[in-house]
mmCIF file of C-alpha atoms and ligand atoms in Angstrom:
data_model
loop_
_atom_site.group_PDB
_atom_site.id
_atom_site.type_symbol
_atom_site.label_atom_id
_atom_site.label_comp_id
_atom_site.label_asym_id
_atom_site.label_seq_id
_atom_site.Cartn_x
_atom_site.Cartn_y
_atom_site.Cartn_z
ATOM 1 C CA MET A 106 0.000 0.000 0.000
ATOM 2 C CA ARG A 107 2.835 2.359 0.854
ATOM 3 C CA HIS A 108 4.570 1.524 -2.413
ATOM 4 C CA ASN A 109 1.436 2.141 -4.492
ATOM 5 C CA LEU A 110 0.742 5.410 -2.689
ATOM 6 C CA ALA A 111 4.285 6.500 -3.519
ATOM 7 C CA ARG A 112 3.569 5.581 -7.164
ATOM 8 C CA ALA A 113 0.496 7.814 -7.109
ATOM 9 C CA ARG A 114 2.633 10.614 -5.684
ATOM 10 C CA SER A 115 5.194 10.283 -8.410
ATOM 11 C CA CYS A 116 2.447 10.367 -11.082
ATOM 12 C CA ALA A 117 0.923 13.547 -9.634
ATOM 13 C CA PRO A 118 3.780 15.119 -7.685
ATOM 14 C CA SER A 119 2.184 18.504 -7.135
ATOM 15 C CA ALA A 120 -1.181 17.212 -5.947
ATOM 16 C CA LYS A 121 -2.369 16.272 -2.496
ATOM 17 C CA ILE A 122 -3.774 12.767 -2.266
ATOM 18 C CA TRP A 123 -7.079 11.536 -0.941
ATOM 19 C CA GLY A 124 -6.483 7.836 -0.385
ATOM 20 C CA VAL A 125 -9.860 6.272 -1.156
ATOM 21 C CA VAL A 126 -10.845 3.752 1.539
ATOM 22 C CA LYS A 127 -14.536 3.287 0.797
ATOM 23 C CA ALA A 128 -16.082 -0.182 0.917
ATOM 24 C CA ASN A 129 -13.855 -1.316 3.778
ATOM 25 C CA ALA A 130 -10.746 -0.081 1.930
ATOM 26 C CA TYR A 131 -11.760 -2.033 -1.187
ATOM 27 C CA GLY A 132 -12.163 -5.147 0.920
ATOM 28 C CA HIS A 133 -8.810 -4.804 2.704
ATOM 29 C CA GLY A 134 -10.144 -3.586 6.043
ATOM 30 C CA LEU A 135 -10.493 0.073 7.006
ATOM 31 C CA GLU A 136 -7.797 0.019 9.665
ATOM 32 C CA ARG A 137 -5.346 -1.693 7.332
ATOM 33 C CA GLY A 138 -6.095 0.986 4.719
ATOM 34 C CA MET A 139 -5.559 3.722 7.254
ATOM 35 C CA ARG A 140 -2.182 2.297 8.260
ATOM 36 C CA GLY A 141 -1.125 1.589 4.686
ATOM 37 C CA PHE A 142 -2.010 5.102 3.576
ATOM 38 C CA ALA A 143 -0.640 6.867 6.645
ATOM 39 C CA ASP A 144 1.258 9.181 4.282
ATOM 40 C CA ALA A 145 -1.851 10.270 2.366
ATOM 41 C CA ASP A 146 -2.998 13.869 2.815
ATOM 42 C CA GLY A 147 -6.522 12.701 3.566
ATOM 43 C CA LEU A 148 -8.763 9.649 3.356
ATOM 44 C CA ALA A 149 -11.954 9.577 1.306
ATOM 45 C CA LEU A 150 -14.903 7.262 1.685
ATOM 46 C CA ILE A 151 -18.662 6.962 1.483
ATOM 47 C CA GLU A 152 -19.839 5.552 4.800
ATOM 48 C CA THR A 153 -20.329 7.922 7.740
ATOM 49 C CA GLU A 154 -19.854 5.042 10.219
ATOM 50 C CA ALA A 155 -16.458 4.280 8.722
ATOM 51 C CA ALA A 156 -15.539 7.973 8.799
ATOM 52 C CA LEU A 157 -16.281 7.985 12.529
ATOM 53 C CA ARG A 158 -14.221 4.834 12.909
ATOM 54 C CA LEU A 159 -11.238 6.599 11.283
ATOM 55 C CA ARG A 160 -11.419 9.279 13.970
ATOM 56 C CA GLU A 161 -11.702 6.622 16.699
ATOM 57 C CA LEU A 162 -8.634 4.922 15.257
ATOM 58 C CA GLY A 163 -6.732 8.159 15.561
ATOM 59 C CA TRP A 164 -6.804 9.567 12.009
ATOM 60 C CA THR A 165 -6.538 13.323 12.511
ATOM 61 C CA ARG A 166 -6.017 14.457 8.926
ATOM 62 C CA PRO A 167 -8.847 15.347 6.536
ATOM 63 C CA VAL A 168 -11.654 12.906 5.825
ATOM 64 C CA LEU A 169 -13.819 13.364 2.737
ATOM 65 C CA LEU A 170 -17.317 11.947 2.383
ATOM 66 C CA LEU A 171 -17.567 11.219 -1.348
ATOM 67 C CA GLU A 172 -21.377 11.271 -1.451
ATOM 68 C CA GLY A 173 -21.699 13.830 1.321
ATOM 69 C CA ILE A 174 -24.569 13.803 3.774
ATOM 70 C CA PHE A 175 -27.568 11.538 3.396
ATOM 71 C CA ASP A 176 -29.619 13.166 6.099
ATOM 72 C CA VAL A 177 -29.819 16.394 8.105
ATOM 73 C CA ALA A 178 -28.600 14.424 11.128
ATOM 74 C CA ASP A 179 -25.244 13.895 9.372
ATOM 75 C CA ILE A 180 -24.499 17.639 9.497
ATOM 76 C CA GLY A 181 -23.704 17.414 13.201
ATOM 77 C CA LEU A 182 -21.041 14.817 12.385
ATOM 78 C CA LEU A 183 -19.417 17.109 9.827
ATOM 79 C CA CYS A 184 -19.072 19.819 12.464
ATOM 80 C CA GLU A 185 -18.092 17.574 15.348
ATOM 81 C CA TYR A 186 -15.527 15.450 13.527
ATOM 82 C CA GLY A 187 -14.394 17.900 10.877
ATOM 83 C CA PHE A 188 -15.449 15.786 7.905
ATOM 84 C CA ASN A 189 -15.231 17.381 4.489
ATOM 85 C CA SER A 190 -18.513 16.742 2.715
ATOM 86 C CA THR A 191 -19.248 16.463 -0.969
ATOM 87 C CA VAL A 192 -22.228 18.559 -2.007
ATOM 88 C CA HIS A 193 -23.785 17.254 -5.193
ATOM 89 C CA CYS A 194 -27.443 18.292 -5.194
ATOM 90 C CA LEU A 195 -29.802 21.074 -4.211
ATOM 91 C CA GLU A 196 -31.320 19.023 -1.404
ATOM 92 C CA GLN A 197 -27.953 18.901 0.337
ATOM 93 C CA ILE A 198 -27.511 22.673 -0.052
ATOM 94 C CA LYS A 199 -30.952 23.229 1.474
ATOM 95 C CA MET A 200 -30.132 21.000 4.431
ATOM 96 C CA LEU A 201 -26.983 23.037 5.023
ATOM 97 C CA GLU A 202 -28.907 26.313 4.687
ATOM 98 C CA TYR A 203 -31.530 25.294 7.230
ATOM 99 C CA THR A 204 -29.078 23.993 9.822
ATOM 100 C CA GLN A 205 -26.975 26.106 12.122
ATOM 101 C CA LEU A 206 -23.409 24.851 11.734
ATOM 102 C CA GLN A 207 -21.826 24.429 15.148
ATOM 103 C CA SER A 208 -18.320 24.812 13.752
ATOM 104 C CA PRO A 209 -16.902 25.673 10.313
ATOM 105 C CA ILE A 210 -16.779 22.937 7.686
ATOM 106 C CA ASP A 211 -15.115 22.403 4.321
ATOM 107 C CA VAL A 212 -17.005 21.016 1.359
ATOM 108 C CA HIS A 213 -16.385 19.609 -2.116
ATOM 109 C CA LEU A 214 -18.855 20.947 -4.660
ATOM 110 C CA LYS A 215 -19.379 18.338 -7.328
ATOM 111 C CA MET A 216 -19.911 19.144 -10.982
ATOM 112 C CA ASN A 217 -21.585 16.737 -13.382
ATOM 113 C CA THR A 218 -19.373 16.945 -16.453
ATOM 114 C CA GLY A 219 -20.944 14.017 -18.277
ATOM 115 C CA MET A 220 -20.854 11.111 -15.873
ATOM 116 C CA ASN A 221 -24.519 11.866 -15.128
ATOM 117 C CA ARG A 222 -24.505 10.327 -11.731
ATOM 118 C CA LEU A 223 -24.012 13.073 -9.158
ATOM 119 C CA GLY A 224 -23.359 16.782 -9.371
ATOM 120 C CA PHE A 225 -24.510 20.118 -10.734
ATOM 121 C CA LEU A 226 -24.349 20.786 -14.450
ATOM 122 C CA PRO A 227 -21.673 23.275 -15.539
ATOM 123 C CA ALA A 228 -24.366 25.899 -16.152
ATOM 124 C CA GLU A 229 -25.789 25.475 -12.622
ATOM 125 C CA TYR A 230 -22.457 25.272 -10.898
ATOM 126 C CA ALA A 231 -21.642 28.924 -10.187
ATOM 127 C CA ALA A 232 -25.085 29.471 -8.641
ATOM 128 C CA ALA A 233 -24.631 26.439 -6.381
ATOM 129 C CA HIS A 234 -21.208 27.762 -5.421
ATOM 130 C CA ALA A 235 -22.637 31.172 -4.558
ATOM 131 C CA ARG A 236 -25.361 29.610 -2.401
ATOM 132 C CA LEU A 237 -22.785 27.598 -0.477
ATOM 133 C CA ARG A 238 -20.600 30.646 0.017
ATOM 134 C CA ALA A 239 -23.516 32.497 1.536
ATOM 135 C CA ILE A 240 -23.938 29.879 4.277
ATOM 136 C CA PRO A 241 -22.250 30.958 7.507
ATOM 137 C CA GLY A 242 -19.792 28.317 8.635
ATOM 138 C CA ILE A 243 -18.860 26.993 5.209
ATOM 139 C CA ARG A 244 -15.148 27.586 4.916
ATOM 140 C CA ASN A 245 -13.333 26.140 1.899
ATOM 141 C CA ILE A 246 -15.171 24.962 -1.204
ATOM 142 C CA THR A 247 -13.170 22.539 -3.331
ATOM 143 C CA LEU A 248 -14.274 22.237 -6.944
ATOM 144 C CA MET A 249 -14.684 18.606 -7.925
ATOM 145 C CA THR A 250 -15.724 16.372 -10.764
ATOM 146 C CA HIS A 251 -15.436 12.678 -11.608
ATOM 147 C CA PHE A 252 -14.286 11.057 -14.851
ATOM 148 C CA ALA A 253 -16.275 8.393 -16.673
ATOM 149 C CA ASN A 254 -13.441 7.117 -18.854
ATOM 150 C CA ALA A 255 -10.188 8.155 -17.269
ATOM 151 C CA ASP A 256 -8.623 4.825 -18.159
ATOM 152 C CA GLU A 257 -8.722 5.735 -21.866
ATOM 153 C CA LEU A 258 -7.108 8.782 -23.374
ATOM 154 C CA GLU A 259 -9.527 8.973 -26.317
ATOM 155 C CA HIS A 260 -12.934 7.608 -25.457
ATOM 156 C CA PRO A 261 -15.295 7.886 -28.450
ATOM 157 C CA ARG A 262 -18.324 8.876 -26.356
ATOM 158 C CA LEU A 263 -16.871 11.003 -23.565
ATOM 159 C CA ALA A 264 -13.174 11.734 -23.569
ATOM 160 C CA ILE A 265 -11.436 12.838 -20.416
ATOM 161 C CA ARG A 266 -10.353 16.040 -22.222
ATOM 162 C CA GLU A 267 -13.999 16.861 -22.929
ATOM 163 C CA GLN A 268 -14.908 16.433 -19.263
ATOM 164 C CA VAL A 269 -12.015 18.699 -18.300
ATOM 165 C CA ARG A 270 -13.209 21.293 -20.839
ATOM 166 C CA ARG A 271 -16.723 21.261 -19.343
ATOM 167 C CA PHE A 272 -15.276 21.451 -15.847
ATOM 168 C CA GLN A 273 -13.174 24.474 -16.670
ATOM 169 C CA LEU A 274 -16.151 26.161 -18.264
ATOM 170 C CA GLY A 275 -18.373 25.589 -15.226
ATOM 171 C CA ALA A 276 -15.655 26.490 -12.726
ATOM 172 C CA GLN A 277 -14.487 29.616 -14.525
ATOM 173 C CA GLY A 278 -13.707 32.435 -12.132
ATOM 174 C CA LEU A 279 -14.535 30.419 -9.019
ATOM 175 C CA VAL A 280 -12.054 30.326 -6.192
ATOM 176 C CA GLY A 281 -11.189 27.043 -4.550
ATOM 177 C CA GLU A 282 -8.926 24.074 -4.935
ATOM 178 C CA ARG A 283 -9.585 21.556 -7.723
ATOM 179 C CA SER A 284 -10.095 17.816 -7.341
ATOM 180 C CA LEU A 285 -10.541 15.809 -10.536
ATOM 181 C CA SER A 286 -8.672 12.572 -10.908
ATOM 182 C CA ASN A 287 -9.460 9.035 -9.802
ATOM 183 C CA SER A 288 -6.815 6.342 -10.453
ATOM 184 C CA GLY A 289 -7.423 6.525 -14.193
ATOM 185 C CA GLY A 290 -6.745 10.255 -14.172
ATOM 186 C CA VAL A 291 -3.677 9.873 -11.966
ATOM 187 C CA LEU A 292 -2.261 7.267 -14.343
ATOM 188 C CA GLN A 293 -2.925 9.569 -17.337
ATOM 189 C CA GLN A 294 -1.186 12.456 -15.646
ATOM 190 C CA ALA A 295 1.882 12.122 -17.867
ATOM 191 C CA GLU A 296 -0.155 12.492 -21.077
ATOM 192 C CA LEU A 297 -2.521 15.149 -19.734
ATOM 193 C CA ALA A 298 -0.275 17.104 -17.392
ATOM 194 C CA ALA A 299 -1.691 20.515 -18.284
ATOM 195 C CA GLU A 300 -5.377 19.526 -18.272
ATOM 196 C CA LEU A 301 -5.090 17.520 -15.077
ATOM 197 C CA SER A 302 -3.218 19.977 -12.919
ATOM 198 C CA ASN A 303 -5.205 19.133 -9.767
ATOM 199 C CA ASP A 304 -4.745 20.380 -6.246
ATOM 200 C CA TRP A 305 -6.098 17.028 -5.062
ATOM 201 C CA VAL A 306 -6.300 13.601 -6.656
ATOM 202 C CA ARG A 307 -8.493 10.727 -5.466
ATOM 203 C CA PRO A 308 -6.873 7.405 -6.334
ATOM 204 C CA GLY A 309 -8.528 4.197 -5.174
ATOM 205 C CA ILE A 310 -7.890 1.042 -7.153
ATOM 206 C CA MET A 311 -4.267 1.841 -8.026
ATOM 207 C CA LEU A 312 -3.440 2.047 -4.320
ATOM 208 C CA TYR A 313 -4.540 -1.577 -4.075
ATOM 209 C CA GLY A 314 -2.439 -2.679 -7.018
ATOM 210 C CA GLY A 315 -5.294 -2.821 -9.511
ATOM 211 C CA THR A 316 -5.836 -0.802 -12.636
ATOM 212 C CA PRO A 317 -8.956 0.827 -14.008
ATOM 213 C CA GLY A 318 -8.200 -0.039 -17.623
ATOM 214 C CA ASN A 319 -6.574 -2.519 -19.925
ATOM 215 C CA LYS A 320 -2.957 -1.931 -19.022
ATOM 216 C CA SER A 321 -1.537 -4.201 -16.372
ATOM 217 C CA ALA A 322 -0.588 -3.172 -12.859
ATOM 218 C CA ALA A 323 2.993 -4.184 -13.642
ATOM 219 C CA ASP A 324 3.062 -1.671 -16.530
ATOM 220 C CA TYR A 325 2.459 1.005 -13.924
ATOM 221 C CA LYS A 326 4.815 -0.602 -11.390
ATOM 222 C CA LEU A 327 1.979 -1.180 -8.956
ATOM 223 C CA ARG A 328 2.116 -4.076 -6.526
ATOM 224 C CA PRO A 329 -0.773 -6.275 -5.420
ATOM 225 C CA THR A 330 -2.001 -5.581 -1.901
ATOM 226 C CA MET A 331 -4.337 -8.559 -1.634
ATOM 227 C CA THR A 332 -3.546 -12.191 -2.319
ATOM 228 C CA LEU A 333 -6.399 -14.656 -2.074
ATOM 229 C CA ALA A 334 -4.741 -17.975 -1.291
ATOM 230 C CA SER A 335 -5.890 -21.435 -0.358
ATOM 231 C CA ALA A 336 -4.767 -25.044 -0.754
ATOM 232 C CA ILE A 337 -5.641 -28.251 -2.525
ATOM 233 C CA ILE A 338 -7.760 -30.320 -0.132
ATOM 234 C CA GLY A 339 -8.616 -33.232 -2.417
ATOM 235 C CA MET A 340 -7.713 -34.835 -5.736
ATOM 236 C CA GLN A 341 -9.585 -36.998 -8.250
ATOM 237 C CA GLN A 342 -8.345 -39.003 -11.218
ATOM 238 C CA LEU A 343 -10.699 -38.725 -14.167
ATOM 239 C CA VAL A 344 -11.027 -40.754 -17.328
ATOM 240 C CA ALA A 345 -12.541 -39.606 -20.594
ATOM 241 C CA GLY A 346 -16.240 -38.859 -20.189
ATOM 242 C CA ASP A 347 -16.142 -38.141 -16.442
ATOM 243 C CA THR A 348 -17.715 -34.874 -15.433
ATOM 244 C CA VAL A 349 -16.987 -32.520 -12.544
ATOM 245 C CA GLY A 350 -19.166 -30.606 -10.117
ATOM 246 C CA TYR A 351 -22.694 -29.170 -10.130
ATOM 247 C CA GLY A 352 -24.357 -29.240 -13.483
ATOM 248 C CA SER A 353 -21.572 -31.545 -14.726
ATOM 249 C CA ARG A 354 -20.487 -28.705 -16.939
ATOM 250 C CA PHE A 355 -16.952 -29.948 -17.411
ATOM 251 C CA GLU A 356 -16.303 -33.242 -19.146
ATOM 252 C CA ALA A 357 -12.832 -34.808 -19.300
ATOM 253 C CA SER A 358 -11.679 -35.601 -22.818
ATOM 254 C CA GLY A 359 -9.005 -37.976 -21.507
ATOM 255 C CA PRO A 360 -7.297 -39.026 -18.305
ATOM 256 C CA MET A 361 -6.582 -36.076 -16.038
ATOM 257 C CA THR A 362 -6.069 -35.066 -12.414
ATOM 258 C CA VAL A 363 -8.475 -32.664 -10.784
ATOM 259 C CA GLY A 364 -7.613 -30.705 -7.653
ATOM 260 C CA VAL A 365 -10.240 -29.468 -5.229
ATOM 261 C CA VAL A 366 -9.484 -26.016 -3.794
ATOM 262 C CA ALA A 367 -10.938 -24.872 -0.485
ATOM 263 C CA CYS A 368 -12.401 -21.626 -1.789
ATOM 264 C CA GLY A 369 -15.764 -20.854 -3.311
ATOM 265 C CA TYR A 370 -18.294 -18.133 -3.879
ATOM 266 C CA ALA A 371 -18.974 -17.875 -0.132
ATOM 267 C CA ASP A 372 -15.400 -16.595 0.102
ATOM 268 C CA GLY A 373 -16.001 -14.000 -2.559
ATOM 269 C CA TYR A 374 -14.632 -15.904 -5.538
ATOM 270 C CA PRO A 375 -16.962 -15.142 -8.467
ATOM 271 C CA ARG A 376 -19.352 -17.993 -9.197
ATOM 272 C CA HIS A 377 -19.585 -16.918 -12.817
ATOM 273 C CA ALA A 378 -15.826 -17.424 -13.408
ATOM 274 C CA PRO A 379 -15.741 -19.716 -16.423
ATOM 275 C CA HIS A 380 -13.673 -22.737 -17.304
ATOM 276 C CA GLY A 381 -10.158 -21.534 -18.076
ATOM 277 C CA THR A 382 -9.957 -18.756 -15.479
ATOM 278 C CA PRO A 383 -6.299 -18.741 -14.356
ATOM 279 C CA VAL A 384 -5.234 -20.179 -10.985
ATOM 280 C CA LEU A 385 -1.746 -20.826 -9.550
ATOM 281 C CA VAL A 386 -0.992 -24.181 -7.925
ATOM 282 C CA ASP A 387 2.442 -24.414 -6.320
ATOM 283 C CA GLY A 388 3.301 -21.327 -8.307
ATOM 284 C CA VAL A 389 2.380 -22.943 -11.647
ATOM 285 C CA ARG A 390 -0.369 -21.555 -13.780
ATOM 286 C CA THR A 391 -3.359 -23.735 -14.461
ATOM 287 C CA SER A 392 -7.064 -23.193 -14.864
ATOM 288 C CA LEU A 393 -10.403 -23.479 -13.206
ATOM 289 C CA ILE A 394 -12.643 -26.263 -14.467
ATOM 290 C CA GLY A 395 -16.334 -26.840 -13.829
ATOM 291 C CA ARG A 396 -18.618 -24.635 -11.806
ATOM 292 C CA VAL A 397 -17.467 -22.759 -8.714
ATOM 293 C CA SER A 398 -19.451 -23.985 -5.720
ATOM 294 C CA MET A 399 -20.032 -22.359 -2.345
ATOM 295 C CA ASP A 400 -16.951 -23.648 -0.538
ATOM 296 C CA MET A 401 -14.895 -25.304 -3.242
ATOM 297 C CA MET A 402 -13.726 -25.064 -6.792
ATOM 298 C CA THR A 403 -11.940 -27.504 -9.037
ATOM 299 C CA VAL A 404 -8.773 -26.980 -11.030
ATOM 300 C CA ASP A 405 -6.838 -28.897 -13.639
ATOM 301 C CA LEU A 406 -3.709 -30.366 -12.033
ATOM 302 C CA THR A 407 -2.363 -31.879 -15.254
ATOM 303 C CA PRO A 408 0.355 -29.178 -15.670
ATOM 304 C CA ILE A 409 1.543 -29.539 -12.045
ATOM 305 C CA ALA A 410 3.794 -32.561 -11.740
ATOM 306 C CA ASN A 411 4.040 -32.890 -7.956
ATOM 307 C CA ALA A 412 0.662 -31.560 -6.956
ATOM 308 C CA ARG A 413 -0.660 -33.086 -3.744
ATOM 309 C CA VAL A 414 -3.189 -32.442 -1.020
ATOM 310 C CA GLY A 415 -1.739 -29.405 0.698
ATOM 311 C CA SER A 416 -0.334 -27.792 -2.460
ATOM 312 C CA SER A 417 -0.593 -24.018 -2.265
ATOM 313 C CA VAL A 418 -3.138 -22.228 -4.418
ATOM 314 C CA VAL A 419 -3.245 -18.558 -5.368
ATOM 315 C CA LEU A 420 -6.582 -17.357 -6.737
ATOM 316 C CA TRP A 421 -5.373 -13.786 -7.285
ATOM 317 C CA GLY A 422 -2.682 -11.441 -6.086
ATOM 318 C CA ASP A 423 0.950 -12.409 -5.750
ATOM 319 C CA GLY A 424 2.009 -13.872 -9.112
ATOM 320 C CA LEU A 425 -1.482 -13.703 -10.586
ATOM 321 C CA PRO A 426 -2.805 -10.171 -11.214
ATOM 322 C CA ILE A 427 -6.336 -9.670 -9.935
ATOM 323 C CA ASP A 428 -7.186 -7.782 -13.129
ATOM 324 C CA GLU A 429 -6.417 -10.878 -15.168
ATOM 325 C CA VAL A 430 -8.705 -13.057 -13.069
ATOM 326 C CA ALA A 431 -11.381 -10.366 -13.187
ATOM 327 C CA THR A 432 -11.184 -10.125 -16.969
ATOM 328 C CA ALA A 433 -11.510 -13.896 -17.309
ATOM 329 C CA ALA A 434 -14.559 -13.775 -15.034
ATOM 330 C CA GLY A 435 -16.130 -10.865 -16.923
ATOM 331 C CA THR A 436 -15.766 -8.376 -14.105
ATOM 332 C CA ILE A 437 -13.254 -5.897 -12.677
ATOM 333 C CA GLY A 438 -10.697 -6.178 -9.905
ATOM 334 C CA TYR A 439 -12.684 -3.647 -7.872
ATOM 335 C CA GLU A 440 -15.615 -6.042 -7.573
ATOM 336 C CA LEU A 441 -13.459 -9.008 -6.615
ATOM 337 C CA MET A 442 -11.716 -7.036 -3.860
ATOM 338 C CA CYS A 443 -14.931 -5.563 -2.492
ATOM 339 C CA ALA A 444 -16.729 -8.909 -2.521
ATOM 340 C CA LEU A 445 -14.128 -10.683 -0.401
ATOM 341 C CA ALA A 446 -16.220 -12.425 2.248
ATOM 342 C CA ALA A 447 -15.970 -11.949 5.999
ATOM 343 C CA ARG A 448 -15.182 -15.617 6.572
ATOM 344 C CA VAL A 449 -11.851 -15.380 4.734
ATOM 345 C CA ARG A 450 -9.072 -15.440 7.294
ATOM 346 C CA VAL A 451 -6.750 -12.464 6.953
ATOM 347 C CA PHE A 452 -2.983 -12.612 7.296
ATOM 348 C CA GLU A 453 -0.590 -9.734 6.934
ATOM 349 C CA GLY A 454 2.872 -9.510 5.481
ATOM 350 C CA PRO A 455 4.637 -11.350 2.677
ATOM 351 C CA LEU A 456 4.690 -14.729 4.434
ATOM 352 C CA GLY A 457 1.341 -14.305 6.125
ATOM 353 C CA GLN A 458 1.432 -13.275 9.754
ATOM 354 C CA PRO A 459 -1.952 -13.662 11.440
ATOM 355 C CA ALA A 460 -3.629 -10.230 11.505
HETATM 356 C C1 PLP B 743 -14.352 5.552 -5.793
HETATM 357 C C2 PLP B 743 -14.039 6.947 -6.157
HETATM 358 C C3 PLP B 743 -12.745 7.303 -6.531
HETATM 359 C C4 PLP B 743 -11.633 6.280 -6.698
HETATM 360 O O1 PLP B 743 -11.793 5.645 -7.941
HETATM 361 P P1 PLP B 743 -10.694 4.592 -8.469
HETATM 362 O O2 PLP B 743 -11.141 4.270 -9.837
HETATM 363 O O3 PLP B 743 -10.774 3.415 -7.562
HETATM 364 O O4 PLP B 743 -9.397 5.267 -8.409
HETATM 365 C C5 PLP B 743 -12.488 8.639 -6.773
HETATM 366 N N1 PLP B 743 -13.468 9.569 -6.684
HETATM 367 C C6 PLP B 743 -14.735 9.253 -6.348
HETATM 368 C C7 PLP B 743 -15.756 10.314 -6.289
HETATM 369 C C8 PLP B 743 -15.065 7.940 -6.086
HETATM 370 O O5 PLP B 743 -16.323 7.627 -5.749
#
């Protein structure tokens, strides 16, 4: 985590970094994220409970709520704990107008530059900014937007440059720091240095050794922060015509050895991962066969000469990029990390010290 954060810094050397730790630090555990990103300038997340937890754990630097307040009752938390709140809609502005702020707060005003999820349109933005500035107790207003396709330099529908153009139009003449880039933007910083001169960047996935696009984490010199590992707990010898698992979806075309891995969809491994999804057994690449079940999956042990019960298995992470597994399973590394189940035992460090 420290290494990847340093990579983000070297991509955007003049920007301050919000380390994004939403969704339980992308499945890594909030506290682990907080420790790993101790050098970040602030931590950003969605959940107010987790923001409180950061304060309890001793995080004294800025905390940004990426969706802001959900309810009037959240405003007290902003004041009491000094959370920086995203403001993305009129309803949130009204809540802030009607509530006496007990102490000054900072906010991020979000512009919708084409993502069409949250934020004010460029044409509405200055008016929203003026309304916020008129509220006593609102201190700094950071100008913010979010990219739809930051992983591609030239997206045919909505290029990052076009979103930047709209942002600059809507933010023209407004004072305040700028916050634009997610991981995709941070990783494009070299190509778009002028357009993406941010005061703040908001990397998430790259801090966990994943990438938002098609390039590999290794291309960006990012290191995996999560390895999902297990072991072979059983073996079967098949002959031609034998099938494996629920639905008997896999049929052996000749003699082969099947290994049973103690990991299934109840651990967060995607059930829809198809035959051929890569797996490492004793460090050797092989593939998933048959259907993933709740607590087990089956792999082809033919390429692994000395495979035995107890052989180590890596499902993703060290030696097997999570993005590659995600692509094979028709999803993204983000989803795999976030879906890691609570029952998975967590170890820390390269050789696995119990957490
Ligand atoms: C999740 C999130 C990020 C981080 O995105 P990555 O693609 O993981 O880098 C940045 N900004 C906002 C508003 C987000 O919700």
